Coordinates of C-alpha atoms and ligand atoms in Angstrom, one line a residue:
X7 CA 0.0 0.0 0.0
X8 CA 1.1 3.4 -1.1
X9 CA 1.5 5.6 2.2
X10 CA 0.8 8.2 0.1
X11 CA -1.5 8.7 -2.6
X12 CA -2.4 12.1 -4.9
X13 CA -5.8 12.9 -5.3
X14 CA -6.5 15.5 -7.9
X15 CA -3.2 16.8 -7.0
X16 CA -2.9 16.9 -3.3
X17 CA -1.2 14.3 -1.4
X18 CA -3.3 12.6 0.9
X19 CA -2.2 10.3 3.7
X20 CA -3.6 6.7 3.6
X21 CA -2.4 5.5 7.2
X22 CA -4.2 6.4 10.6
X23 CA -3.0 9.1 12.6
X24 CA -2.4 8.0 16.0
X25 CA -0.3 9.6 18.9
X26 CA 1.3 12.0 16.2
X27 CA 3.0 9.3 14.0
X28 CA 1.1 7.8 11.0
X29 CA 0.4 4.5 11.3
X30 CA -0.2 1.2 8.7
X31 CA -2.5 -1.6 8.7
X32 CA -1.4 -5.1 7.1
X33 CA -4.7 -4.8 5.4
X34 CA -6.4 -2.1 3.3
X35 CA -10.0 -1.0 1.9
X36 CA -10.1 0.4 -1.7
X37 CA -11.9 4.2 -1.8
X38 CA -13.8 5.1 -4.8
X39 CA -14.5 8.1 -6.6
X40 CA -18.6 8.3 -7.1
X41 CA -17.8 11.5 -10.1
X42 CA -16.5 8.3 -11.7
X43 CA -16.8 5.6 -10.1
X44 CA -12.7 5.2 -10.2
X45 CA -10.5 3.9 -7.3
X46 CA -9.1 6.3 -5.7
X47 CA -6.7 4.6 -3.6
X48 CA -6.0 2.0 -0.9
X49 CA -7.1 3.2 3.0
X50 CA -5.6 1.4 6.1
X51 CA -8.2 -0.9 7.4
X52 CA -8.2 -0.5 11.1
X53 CA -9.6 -3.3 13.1
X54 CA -9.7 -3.9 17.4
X55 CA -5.9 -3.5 17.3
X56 CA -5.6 0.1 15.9
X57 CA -8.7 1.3 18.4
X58 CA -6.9 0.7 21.3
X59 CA -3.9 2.3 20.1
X60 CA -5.7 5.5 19.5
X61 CA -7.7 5.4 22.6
X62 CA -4.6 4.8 24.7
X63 CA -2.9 7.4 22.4
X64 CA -5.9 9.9 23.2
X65 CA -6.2 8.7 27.3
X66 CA -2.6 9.6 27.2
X67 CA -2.7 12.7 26.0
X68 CA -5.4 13.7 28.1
X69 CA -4.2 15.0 31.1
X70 CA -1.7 17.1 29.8
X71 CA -4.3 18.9 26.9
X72 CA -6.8 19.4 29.8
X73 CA -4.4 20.9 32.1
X74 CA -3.6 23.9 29.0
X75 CA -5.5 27.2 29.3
X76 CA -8.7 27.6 27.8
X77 CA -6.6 30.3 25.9
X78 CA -4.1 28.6 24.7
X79 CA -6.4 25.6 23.5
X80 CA -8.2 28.9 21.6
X81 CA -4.7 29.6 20.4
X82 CA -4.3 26.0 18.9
X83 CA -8.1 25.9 17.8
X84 CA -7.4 29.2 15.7
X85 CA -4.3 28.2 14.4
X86 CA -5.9 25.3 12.8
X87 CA -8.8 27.5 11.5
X88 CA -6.2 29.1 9.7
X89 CA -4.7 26.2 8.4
X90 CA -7.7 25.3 7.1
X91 CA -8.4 28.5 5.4
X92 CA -5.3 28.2 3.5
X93 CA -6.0 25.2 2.1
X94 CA -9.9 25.6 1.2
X95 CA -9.2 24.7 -2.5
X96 CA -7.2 21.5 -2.0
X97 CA -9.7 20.3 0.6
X98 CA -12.3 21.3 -1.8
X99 CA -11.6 19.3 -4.3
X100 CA -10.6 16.3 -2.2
X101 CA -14.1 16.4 -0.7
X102 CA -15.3 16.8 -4.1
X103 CA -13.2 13.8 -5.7
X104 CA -14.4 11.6 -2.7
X105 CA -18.1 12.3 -2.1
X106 CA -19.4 13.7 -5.5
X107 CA -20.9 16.8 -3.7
X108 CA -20.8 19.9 -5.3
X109 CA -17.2 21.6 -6.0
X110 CA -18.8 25.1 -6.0
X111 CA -20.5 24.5 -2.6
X112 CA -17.4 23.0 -1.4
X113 CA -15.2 25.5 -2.1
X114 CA -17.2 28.4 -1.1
X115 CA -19.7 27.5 1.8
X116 CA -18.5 24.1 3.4
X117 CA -14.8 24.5 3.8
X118 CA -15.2 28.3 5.1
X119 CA -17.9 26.4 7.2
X120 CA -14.7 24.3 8.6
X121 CA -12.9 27.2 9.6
X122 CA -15.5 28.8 11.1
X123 CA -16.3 25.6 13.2
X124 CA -13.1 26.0 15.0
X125 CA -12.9 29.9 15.5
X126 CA -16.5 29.6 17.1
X127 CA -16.1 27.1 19.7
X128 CA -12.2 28.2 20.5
X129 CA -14.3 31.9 21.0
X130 CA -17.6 30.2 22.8
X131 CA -15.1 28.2 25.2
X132 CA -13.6 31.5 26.5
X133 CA -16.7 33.3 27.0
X134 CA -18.0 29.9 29.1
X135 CA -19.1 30.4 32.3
X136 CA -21.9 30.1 34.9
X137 CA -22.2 32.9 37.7
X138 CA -21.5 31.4 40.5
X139 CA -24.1 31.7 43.4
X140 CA -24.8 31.1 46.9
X141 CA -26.6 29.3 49.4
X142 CA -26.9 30.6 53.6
X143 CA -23.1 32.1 52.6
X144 CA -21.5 29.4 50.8
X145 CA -20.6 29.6 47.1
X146 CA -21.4 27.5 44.4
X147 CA -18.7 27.4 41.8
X148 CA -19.9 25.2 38.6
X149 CA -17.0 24.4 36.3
X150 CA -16.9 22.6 33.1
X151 CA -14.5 19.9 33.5
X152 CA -13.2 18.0 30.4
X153 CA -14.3 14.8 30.3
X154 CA -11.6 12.8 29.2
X155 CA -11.3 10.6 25.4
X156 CA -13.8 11.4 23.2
X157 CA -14.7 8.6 19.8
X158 CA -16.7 10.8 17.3
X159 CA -18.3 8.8 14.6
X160 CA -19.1 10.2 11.1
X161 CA -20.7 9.5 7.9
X162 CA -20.0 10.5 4.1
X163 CA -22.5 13.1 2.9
X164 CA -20.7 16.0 4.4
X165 CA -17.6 14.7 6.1
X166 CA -15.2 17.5 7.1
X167 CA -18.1 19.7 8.3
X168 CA -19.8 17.0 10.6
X169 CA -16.5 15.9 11.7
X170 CA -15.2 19.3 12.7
X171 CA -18.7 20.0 14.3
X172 CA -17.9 17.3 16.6
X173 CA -13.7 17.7 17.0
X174 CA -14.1 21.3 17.3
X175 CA -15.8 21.8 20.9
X176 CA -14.2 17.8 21.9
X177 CA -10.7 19.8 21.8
X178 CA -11.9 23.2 22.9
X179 CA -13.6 21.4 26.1
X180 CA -10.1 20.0 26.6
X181 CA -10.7 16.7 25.6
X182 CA -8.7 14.3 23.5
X183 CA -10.3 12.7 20.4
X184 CA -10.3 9.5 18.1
X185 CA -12.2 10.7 14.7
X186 CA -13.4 7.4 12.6
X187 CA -14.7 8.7 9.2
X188 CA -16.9 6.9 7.2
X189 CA -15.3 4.9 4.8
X190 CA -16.9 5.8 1.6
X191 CA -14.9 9.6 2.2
X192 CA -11.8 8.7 4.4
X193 CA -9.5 11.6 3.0
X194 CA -10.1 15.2 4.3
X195 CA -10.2 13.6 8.0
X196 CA -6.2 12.6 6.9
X197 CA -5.8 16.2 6.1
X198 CA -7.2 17.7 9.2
X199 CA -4.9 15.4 10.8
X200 CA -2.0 17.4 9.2
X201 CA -3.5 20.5 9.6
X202 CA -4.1 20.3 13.3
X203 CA -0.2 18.8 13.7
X204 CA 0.7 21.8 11.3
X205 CA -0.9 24.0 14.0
X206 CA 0.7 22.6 17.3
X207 CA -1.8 20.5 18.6
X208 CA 0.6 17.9 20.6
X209 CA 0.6 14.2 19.5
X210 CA -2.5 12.3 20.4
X211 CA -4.8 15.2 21.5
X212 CA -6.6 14.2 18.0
X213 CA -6.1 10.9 16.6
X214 CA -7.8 9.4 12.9
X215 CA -8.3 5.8 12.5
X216 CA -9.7 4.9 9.3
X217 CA -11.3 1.6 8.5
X218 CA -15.0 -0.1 8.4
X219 CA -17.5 0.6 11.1
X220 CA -18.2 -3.0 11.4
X221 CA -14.6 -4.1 11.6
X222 CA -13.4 -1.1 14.3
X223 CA -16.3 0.2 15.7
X224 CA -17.0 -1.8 18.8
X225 CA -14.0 -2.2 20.0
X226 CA -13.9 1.7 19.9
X227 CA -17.4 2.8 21.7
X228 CA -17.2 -0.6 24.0
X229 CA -13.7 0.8 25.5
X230 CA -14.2 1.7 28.4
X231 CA -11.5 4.7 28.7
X232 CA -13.7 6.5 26.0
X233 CA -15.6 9.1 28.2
X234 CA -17.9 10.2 25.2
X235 CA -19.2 9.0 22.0
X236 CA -20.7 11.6 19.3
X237 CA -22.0 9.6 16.2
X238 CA -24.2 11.1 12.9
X239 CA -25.1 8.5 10.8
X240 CA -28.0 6.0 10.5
X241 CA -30.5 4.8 13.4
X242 CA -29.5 1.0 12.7
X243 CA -25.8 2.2 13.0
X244 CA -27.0 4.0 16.6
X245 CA -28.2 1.4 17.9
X246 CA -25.5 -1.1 17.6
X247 CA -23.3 1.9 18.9
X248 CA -25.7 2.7 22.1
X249 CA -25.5 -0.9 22.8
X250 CA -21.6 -1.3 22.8
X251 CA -21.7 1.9 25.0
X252 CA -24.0 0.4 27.3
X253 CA -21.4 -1.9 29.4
X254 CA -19.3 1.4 30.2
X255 CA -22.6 3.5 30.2
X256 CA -21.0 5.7 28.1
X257 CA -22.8 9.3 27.2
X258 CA -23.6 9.3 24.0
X259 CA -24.9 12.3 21.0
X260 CA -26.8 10.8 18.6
X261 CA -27.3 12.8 15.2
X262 CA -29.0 10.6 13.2
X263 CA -31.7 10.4 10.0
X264 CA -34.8 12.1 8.9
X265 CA -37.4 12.5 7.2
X266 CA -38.9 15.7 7.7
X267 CA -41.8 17.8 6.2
X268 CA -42.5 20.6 4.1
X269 CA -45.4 22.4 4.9
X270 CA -46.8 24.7 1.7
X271 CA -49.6 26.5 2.8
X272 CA -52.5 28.5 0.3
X273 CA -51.3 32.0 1.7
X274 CA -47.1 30.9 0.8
X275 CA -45.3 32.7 -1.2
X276 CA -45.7 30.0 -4.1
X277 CA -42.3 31.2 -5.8
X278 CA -40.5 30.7 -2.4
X279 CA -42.0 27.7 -1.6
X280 CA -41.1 26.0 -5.0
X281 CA -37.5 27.1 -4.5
X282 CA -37.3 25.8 -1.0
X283 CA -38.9 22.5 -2.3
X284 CA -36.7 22.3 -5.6
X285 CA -33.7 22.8 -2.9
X286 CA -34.3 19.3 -1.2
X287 CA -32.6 18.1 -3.9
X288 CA -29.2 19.6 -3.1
X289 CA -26.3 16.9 -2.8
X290 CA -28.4 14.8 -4.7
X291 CA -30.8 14.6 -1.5
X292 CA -28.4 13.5 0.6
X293 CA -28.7 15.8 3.2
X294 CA -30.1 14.0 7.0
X295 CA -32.6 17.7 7.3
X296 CA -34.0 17.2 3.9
X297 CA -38.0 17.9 3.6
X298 CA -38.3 15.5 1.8
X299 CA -42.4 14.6 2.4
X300 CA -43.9 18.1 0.6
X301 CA -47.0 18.7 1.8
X302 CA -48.9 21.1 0.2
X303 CA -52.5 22.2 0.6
X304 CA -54.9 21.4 -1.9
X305 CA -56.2 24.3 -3.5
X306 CA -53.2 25.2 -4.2
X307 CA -51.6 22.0 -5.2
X308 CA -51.6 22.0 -8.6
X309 CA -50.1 25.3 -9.1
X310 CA -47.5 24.3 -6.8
X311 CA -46.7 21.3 -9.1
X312 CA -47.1 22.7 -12.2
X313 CA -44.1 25.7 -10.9
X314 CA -41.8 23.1 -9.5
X315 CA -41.6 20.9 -12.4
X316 CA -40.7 23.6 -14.3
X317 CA -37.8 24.2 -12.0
X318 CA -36.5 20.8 -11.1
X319 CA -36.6 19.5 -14.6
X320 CA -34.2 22.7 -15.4
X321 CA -31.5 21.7 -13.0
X322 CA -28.5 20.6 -14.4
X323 CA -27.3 17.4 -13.3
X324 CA -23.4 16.1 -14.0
X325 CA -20.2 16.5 -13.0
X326 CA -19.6 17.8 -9.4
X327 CA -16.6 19.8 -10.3
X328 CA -18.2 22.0 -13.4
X329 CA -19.7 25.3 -11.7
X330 CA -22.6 24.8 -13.8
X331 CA -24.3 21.8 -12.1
X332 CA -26.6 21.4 -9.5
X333 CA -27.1 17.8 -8.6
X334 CA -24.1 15.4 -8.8
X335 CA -23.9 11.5 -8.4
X336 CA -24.7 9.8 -5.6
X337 CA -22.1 8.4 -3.0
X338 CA -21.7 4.5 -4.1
X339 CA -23.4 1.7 -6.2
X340 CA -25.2 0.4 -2.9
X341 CA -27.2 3.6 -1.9
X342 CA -28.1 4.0 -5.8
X343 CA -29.5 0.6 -5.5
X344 CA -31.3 1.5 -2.1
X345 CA -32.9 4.5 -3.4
X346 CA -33.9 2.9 -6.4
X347 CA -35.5 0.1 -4.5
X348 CA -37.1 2.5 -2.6
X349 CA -38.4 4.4 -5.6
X350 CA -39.7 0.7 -7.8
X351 CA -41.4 -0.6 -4.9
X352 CA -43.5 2.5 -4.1
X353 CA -44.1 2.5 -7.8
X354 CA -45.6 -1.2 -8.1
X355 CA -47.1 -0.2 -4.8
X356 CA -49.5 2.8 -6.7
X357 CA -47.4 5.8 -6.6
X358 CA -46.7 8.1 -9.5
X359 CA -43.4 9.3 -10.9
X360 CA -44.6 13.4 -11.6
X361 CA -40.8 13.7 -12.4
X362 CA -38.1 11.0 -12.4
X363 CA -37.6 7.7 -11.2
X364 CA -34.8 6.2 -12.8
X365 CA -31.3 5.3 -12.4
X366 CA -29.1 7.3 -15.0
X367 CA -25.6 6.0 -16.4
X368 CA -23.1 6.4 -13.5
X369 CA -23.9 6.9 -10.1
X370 CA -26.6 9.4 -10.9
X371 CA -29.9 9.0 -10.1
X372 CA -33.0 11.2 -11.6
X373 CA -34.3 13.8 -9.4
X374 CA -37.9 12.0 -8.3
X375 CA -41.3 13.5 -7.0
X376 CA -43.7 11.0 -6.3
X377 CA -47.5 11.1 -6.0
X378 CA -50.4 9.1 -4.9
X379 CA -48.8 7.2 -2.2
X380 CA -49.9 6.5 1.4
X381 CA -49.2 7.9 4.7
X382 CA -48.1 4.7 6.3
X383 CA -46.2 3.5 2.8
X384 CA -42.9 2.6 2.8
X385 CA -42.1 5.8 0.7
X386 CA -43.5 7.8 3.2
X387 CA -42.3 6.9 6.7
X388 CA -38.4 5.9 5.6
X389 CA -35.4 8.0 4.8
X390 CA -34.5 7.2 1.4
X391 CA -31.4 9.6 1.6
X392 CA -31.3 10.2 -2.4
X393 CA -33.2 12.8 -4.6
X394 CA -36.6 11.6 -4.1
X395 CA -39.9 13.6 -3.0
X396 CA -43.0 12.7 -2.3
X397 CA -46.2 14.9 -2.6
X398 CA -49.3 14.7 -0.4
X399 CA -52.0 17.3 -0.2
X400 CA -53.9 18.3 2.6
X401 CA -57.1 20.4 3.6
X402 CA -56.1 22.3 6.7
X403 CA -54.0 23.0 9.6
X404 CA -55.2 20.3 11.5
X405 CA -54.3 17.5 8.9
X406 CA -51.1 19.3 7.6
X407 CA -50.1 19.3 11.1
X408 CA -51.3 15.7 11.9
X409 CA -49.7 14.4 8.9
X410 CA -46.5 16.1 9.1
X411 CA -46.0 14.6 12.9
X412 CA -47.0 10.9 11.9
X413 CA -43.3 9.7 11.5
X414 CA -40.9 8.3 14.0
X415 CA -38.3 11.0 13.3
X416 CA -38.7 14.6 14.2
X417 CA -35.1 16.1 12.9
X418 CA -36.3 19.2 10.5
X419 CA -39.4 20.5 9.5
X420 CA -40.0 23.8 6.7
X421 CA -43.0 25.8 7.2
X422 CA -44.0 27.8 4.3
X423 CA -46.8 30.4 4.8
X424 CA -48.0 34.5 4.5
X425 CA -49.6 34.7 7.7
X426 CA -47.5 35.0 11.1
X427 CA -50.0 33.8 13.4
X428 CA -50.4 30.1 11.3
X429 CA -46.8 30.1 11.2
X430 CA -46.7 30.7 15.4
X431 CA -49.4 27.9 15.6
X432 CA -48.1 25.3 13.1
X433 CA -44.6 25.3 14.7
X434 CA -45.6 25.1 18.3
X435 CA -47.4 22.0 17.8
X436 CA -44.6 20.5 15.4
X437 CA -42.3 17.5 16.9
X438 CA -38.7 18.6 15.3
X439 CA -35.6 19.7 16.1
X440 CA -35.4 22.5 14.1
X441 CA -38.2 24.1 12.1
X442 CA -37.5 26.8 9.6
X443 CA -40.4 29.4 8.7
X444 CA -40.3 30.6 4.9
X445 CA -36.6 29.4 4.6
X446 CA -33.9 26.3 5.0
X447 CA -30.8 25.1 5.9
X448 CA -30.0 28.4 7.9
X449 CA -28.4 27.5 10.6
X450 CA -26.2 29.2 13.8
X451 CA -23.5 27.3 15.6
X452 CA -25.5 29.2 18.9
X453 CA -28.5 27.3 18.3
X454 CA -29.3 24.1 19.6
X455 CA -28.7 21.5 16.8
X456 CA -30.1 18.1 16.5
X457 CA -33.6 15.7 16.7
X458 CA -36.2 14.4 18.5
X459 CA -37.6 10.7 18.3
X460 CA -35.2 8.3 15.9
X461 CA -33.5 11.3 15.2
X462 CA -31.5 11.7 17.8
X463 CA -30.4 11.8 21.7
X464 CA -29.1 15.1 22.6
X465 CA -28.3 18.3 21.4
X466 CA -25.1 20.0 20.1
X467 CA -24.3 23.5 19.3
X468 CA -23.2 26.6 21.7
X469 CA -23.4 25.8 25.3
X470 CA -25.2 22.3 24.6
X471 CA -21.9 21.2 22.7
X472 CA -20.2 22.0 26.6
X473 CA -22.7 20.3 28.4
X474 CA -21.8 17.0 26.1
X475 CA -18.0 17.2 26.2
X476 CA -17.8 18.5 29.8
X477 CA -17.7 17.4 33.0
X478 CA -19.8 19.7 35.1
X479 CA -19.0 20.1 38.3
X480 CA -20.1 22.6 41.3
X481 CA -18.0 23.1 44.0
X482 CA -19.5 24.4 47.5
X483 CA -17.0 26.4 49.1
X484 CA -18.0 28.1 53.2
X485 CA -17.2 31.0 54.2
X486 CA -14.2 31.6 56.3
X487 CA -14.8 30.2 59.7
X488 CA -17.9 29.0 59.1
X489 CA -18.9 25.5 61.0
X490 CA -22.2 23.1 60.6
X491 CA -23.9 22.8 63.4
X492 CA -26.8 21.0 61.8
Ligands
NAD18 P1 -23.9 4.8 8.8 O1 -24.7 4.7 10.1 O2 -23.9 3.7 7.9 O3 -22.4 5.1 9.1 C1 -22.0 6.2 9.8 C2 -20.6 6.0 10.4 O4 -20.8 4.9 11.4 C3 -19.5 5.5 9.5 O5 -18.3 6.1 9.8 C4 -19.5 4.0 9.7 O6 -18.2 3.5 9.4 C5 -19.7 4.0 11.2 N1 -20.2 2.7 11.6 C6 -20.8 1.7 11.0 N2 -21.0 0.6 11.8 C7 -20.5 0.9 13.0 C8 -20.4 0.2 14.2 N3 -21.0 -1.0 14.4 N4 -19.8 0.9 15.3 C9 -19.3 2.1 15.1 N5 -19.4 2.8 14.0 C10 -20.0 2.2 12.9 O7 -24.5 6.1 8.1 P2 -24.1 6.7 6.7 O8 -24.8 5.9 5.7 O9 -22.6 6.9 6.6 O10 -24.8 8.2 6.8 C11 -26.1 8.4 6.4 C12 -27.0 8.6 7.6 O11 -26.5 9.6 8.4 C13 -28.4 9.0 7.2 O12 -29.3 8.3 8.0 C14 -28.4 10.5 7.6 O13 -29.7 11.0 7.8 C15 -27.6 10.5 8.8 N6 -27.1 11.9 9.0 C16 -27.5 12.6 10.1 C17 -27.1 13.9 10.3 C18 -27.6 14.7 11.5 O14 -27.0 15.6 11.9 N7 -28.7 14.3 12.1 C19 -26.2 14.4 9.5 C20 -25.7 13.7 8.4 C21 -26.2 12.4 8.2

């Protein structure tokens, strides 16, 4: 195995990154390019063995990262901001090469994204604090501890900018970190790991093990040295994960799958609602806050249809690097197959293809909106994580509401209406994590991030990324001279 390989002209490190050294495996895992379904190169396949060298590497490290000041930890998080920043192209179009989402989006919203990540939680670590209070003249002092090893676990459709939502306030909290990237994108975790060495962060404060979930997973979130596990991914995946971290009782954030509403109301603006609609398309609708159910009310349905046809058909689907499309491929053969087996099967079942529903050559897949299906169909109720819509109509608030809540997930929901006082109603009685009112995908690293019901345990973002990663802790202190006499 190469240790090296170039990738559209950066060189990319193939080994794990573990207590500052780069490490082999005797065996590897070939990575492929979904723009063309090329190899790319061969990955180090980590198994039990590298785990515990990365946790040990991280429980090592520990002590001595959460004894630095919180502002020289800002320092170091800055520093690799920077870093990052300088190399927003290469990791661009490493991204690009290795997930098929767009170049353009890459290059100008995500990696910046990256950046920002680090300079807001090095800035929201030194601005951390409760007051501290009293009680009959003692003080309360609550401090946010760091909590020790953390394993954060991420998946392909937007790999740098989950993972450095996760490493970000792990290292600022003054925690160590073992980062497993999904292994259908390993490469821009292997360049973090160079950027954060380029940037001082001593050896094995951040460690990167590469491999399959199956074959390394467990013996990472079973160890029982790993004081927190953040995972985004798939609810089968979080399962299996909560139940490895059961024998340590591990804490766990779970960021997991969707399949969130759209709510298009008569009084919508019906040009705004067809572009936020058209929009659940972006990275080829594999994006976990998708709206994917549109549900639009009837009067105003066909309209609605008629408009976003026009636009979807117009998007330009094709090569993720050319600045002119809009959808690329999808990640790998074997989510092309799922979402086409999703889309045949609520076909035979009765549904209607308005747009769509086909595979196209390479790993492309038609941008689908289907009608006619039922609320408890398959088509309906799962995450098919590809470019596929469904459309169902309803005749008020009540159903829109009723229909929009019958799922088990509750990550995302889009409310689209004219009059404030719907909009106040419809989203107070709306199960979701988030719910966006005449827009999407705006989002604040303040705000509290993440889902109800399958979609999730816990919340990350501002202070709720703290509470995760830290170890909070009030200490009672009496006054001088002061004695119990109880
Ligand atoms: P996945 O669950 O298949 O894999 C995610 C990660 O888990 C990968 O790194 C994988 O190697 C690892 N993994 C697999 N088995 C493991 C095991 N037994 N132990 C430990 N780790 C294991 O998910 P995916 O297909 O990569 O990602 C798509 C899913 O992620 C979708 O459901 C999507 O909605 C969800 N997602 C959620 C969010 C969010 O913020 N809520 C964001 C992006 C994606």
């Amino acid at each position: 195995m190469a240790d090296r390989i170039v990738v559209a002209g950066v060189p990319v490190d193939t080994r794990h990154w573990i207590g500052g050294r780069r490490v082999a495996s005797v065996e590897t895992f070939t990575d492929h390019s979904p723009v063309d379904g090329q190899p790319i190169g061969e990955i180090a396949r980590g198994g039990p063995a590298e785990a515990v060298a990365a946790v040990a590497a991280a429980r090592d490290a520990f002590p001595a990262w959460a004894a630095t000041p919180r502002a020289e930890r800002a320092r170091i998080l800055h520093a690799i901001a920077d870093g990052v920043d300088k190399r927003v192209e290469e990791l661009a179009i490493v991204e690009t090469t290795d997930n098929g989402a767009l170049l353009r989006s890459h290059r100008r919203g995500v990696m910046p994204r990256v950046a920002h990540n680090f300079r807001f939680f090095a800035d929201w670590l030194l601005q951390l604090d409760h007051d501290d209070f009293e009680t009959r003249g003692h003080t309360n002092h609550v401090s946010w501890d760091p909590a020790g090893p953390c394993v954060l676990i991420t998946p392909w459709n937007a790999p740098l900018m989950l993972a450095t939502w996760k490493v970000a306030p792990a290292l600022a909290a003054g925690n160590t970190v073992v980062l497993k990237p999904a292994e259908w994108s390993p490469l821009t975790a292997s360049l973090l790991a160079d950027i954060a060495a380029e940037a001082g962060l001593p050896a094995g404060v951040l460690n990167v093990v590469q491999g399959y979930g199956a074959e390394i997973g467990d013996a990472l979130t079973s160890h029982p040295d790993v004081r927190r596990i953040s995972f985004t991914g798939s609810v089968p995946t979080a399962r299996r994960i909560a139940a490895s971290a059961a024998a340590n009782l591990t804490p766990l954030s779970l960021e997991l799958g969707g399949k969130s509403p759209l709510l298009v109301f008569a009084d919508a603006d019906l040009e705004l609602a067809v572009e936020l609609a058209v929009e659940q398309y972006d990275n080829a609708g594999q994006v976990c806050l998708a709206g994917t159910r549109l549900l639009v009310e009837e009067s105003v349905a066909g309209e609605f249809t008629r408009r976003f046809v026009e636009k979807a058909t117009a998007l330009t689907q094709g090569d993720p690097r050319d600045e002119g499309t809009d959808i690329g491929p999808n990640i790998h053969p074997r989510q092309l197959e799922k979402i086409d087996g999703f889309v045949q099967r609520a076909l035979g079942a009765g549904a209607r293809a308005v747009i769509g529903g086909h595979r196209k050559d390479g790993q492309y897949y038609e941008p689908t909106l289907l009608t006619d299906v039922a609320q408890d169909s398959e088509i309906v109720q799962e995450e098919v994580f590809g470019p596929v819509l469904t459309l169902q109509t309803f005749a008020g608030e009540d159903e829109a509401v009723r229909l929009a809540n019958d799922t088990r997930f509750g990550l995302a929901a889009t409310v689209v209406t004219g009059d404030p006082g719907r909009a106040e109603r419809v989203t107070a009685q709306l199960v979701a994590g988030t719910v966006w009112v005449n827009c999407f995908f705006v989002r604040d690293l303040r705000a509290p991030f993440g889902g109800s019901r399958l979609s999730g345990v816990g919340r990350e973002g501002g202070t709720w990324s703290f509470d995760f990663y830290c170890d909070l802790k009030n200490t009672v202190t009496a006054p001088k001279g002061w004695k119990d006499h109880g």
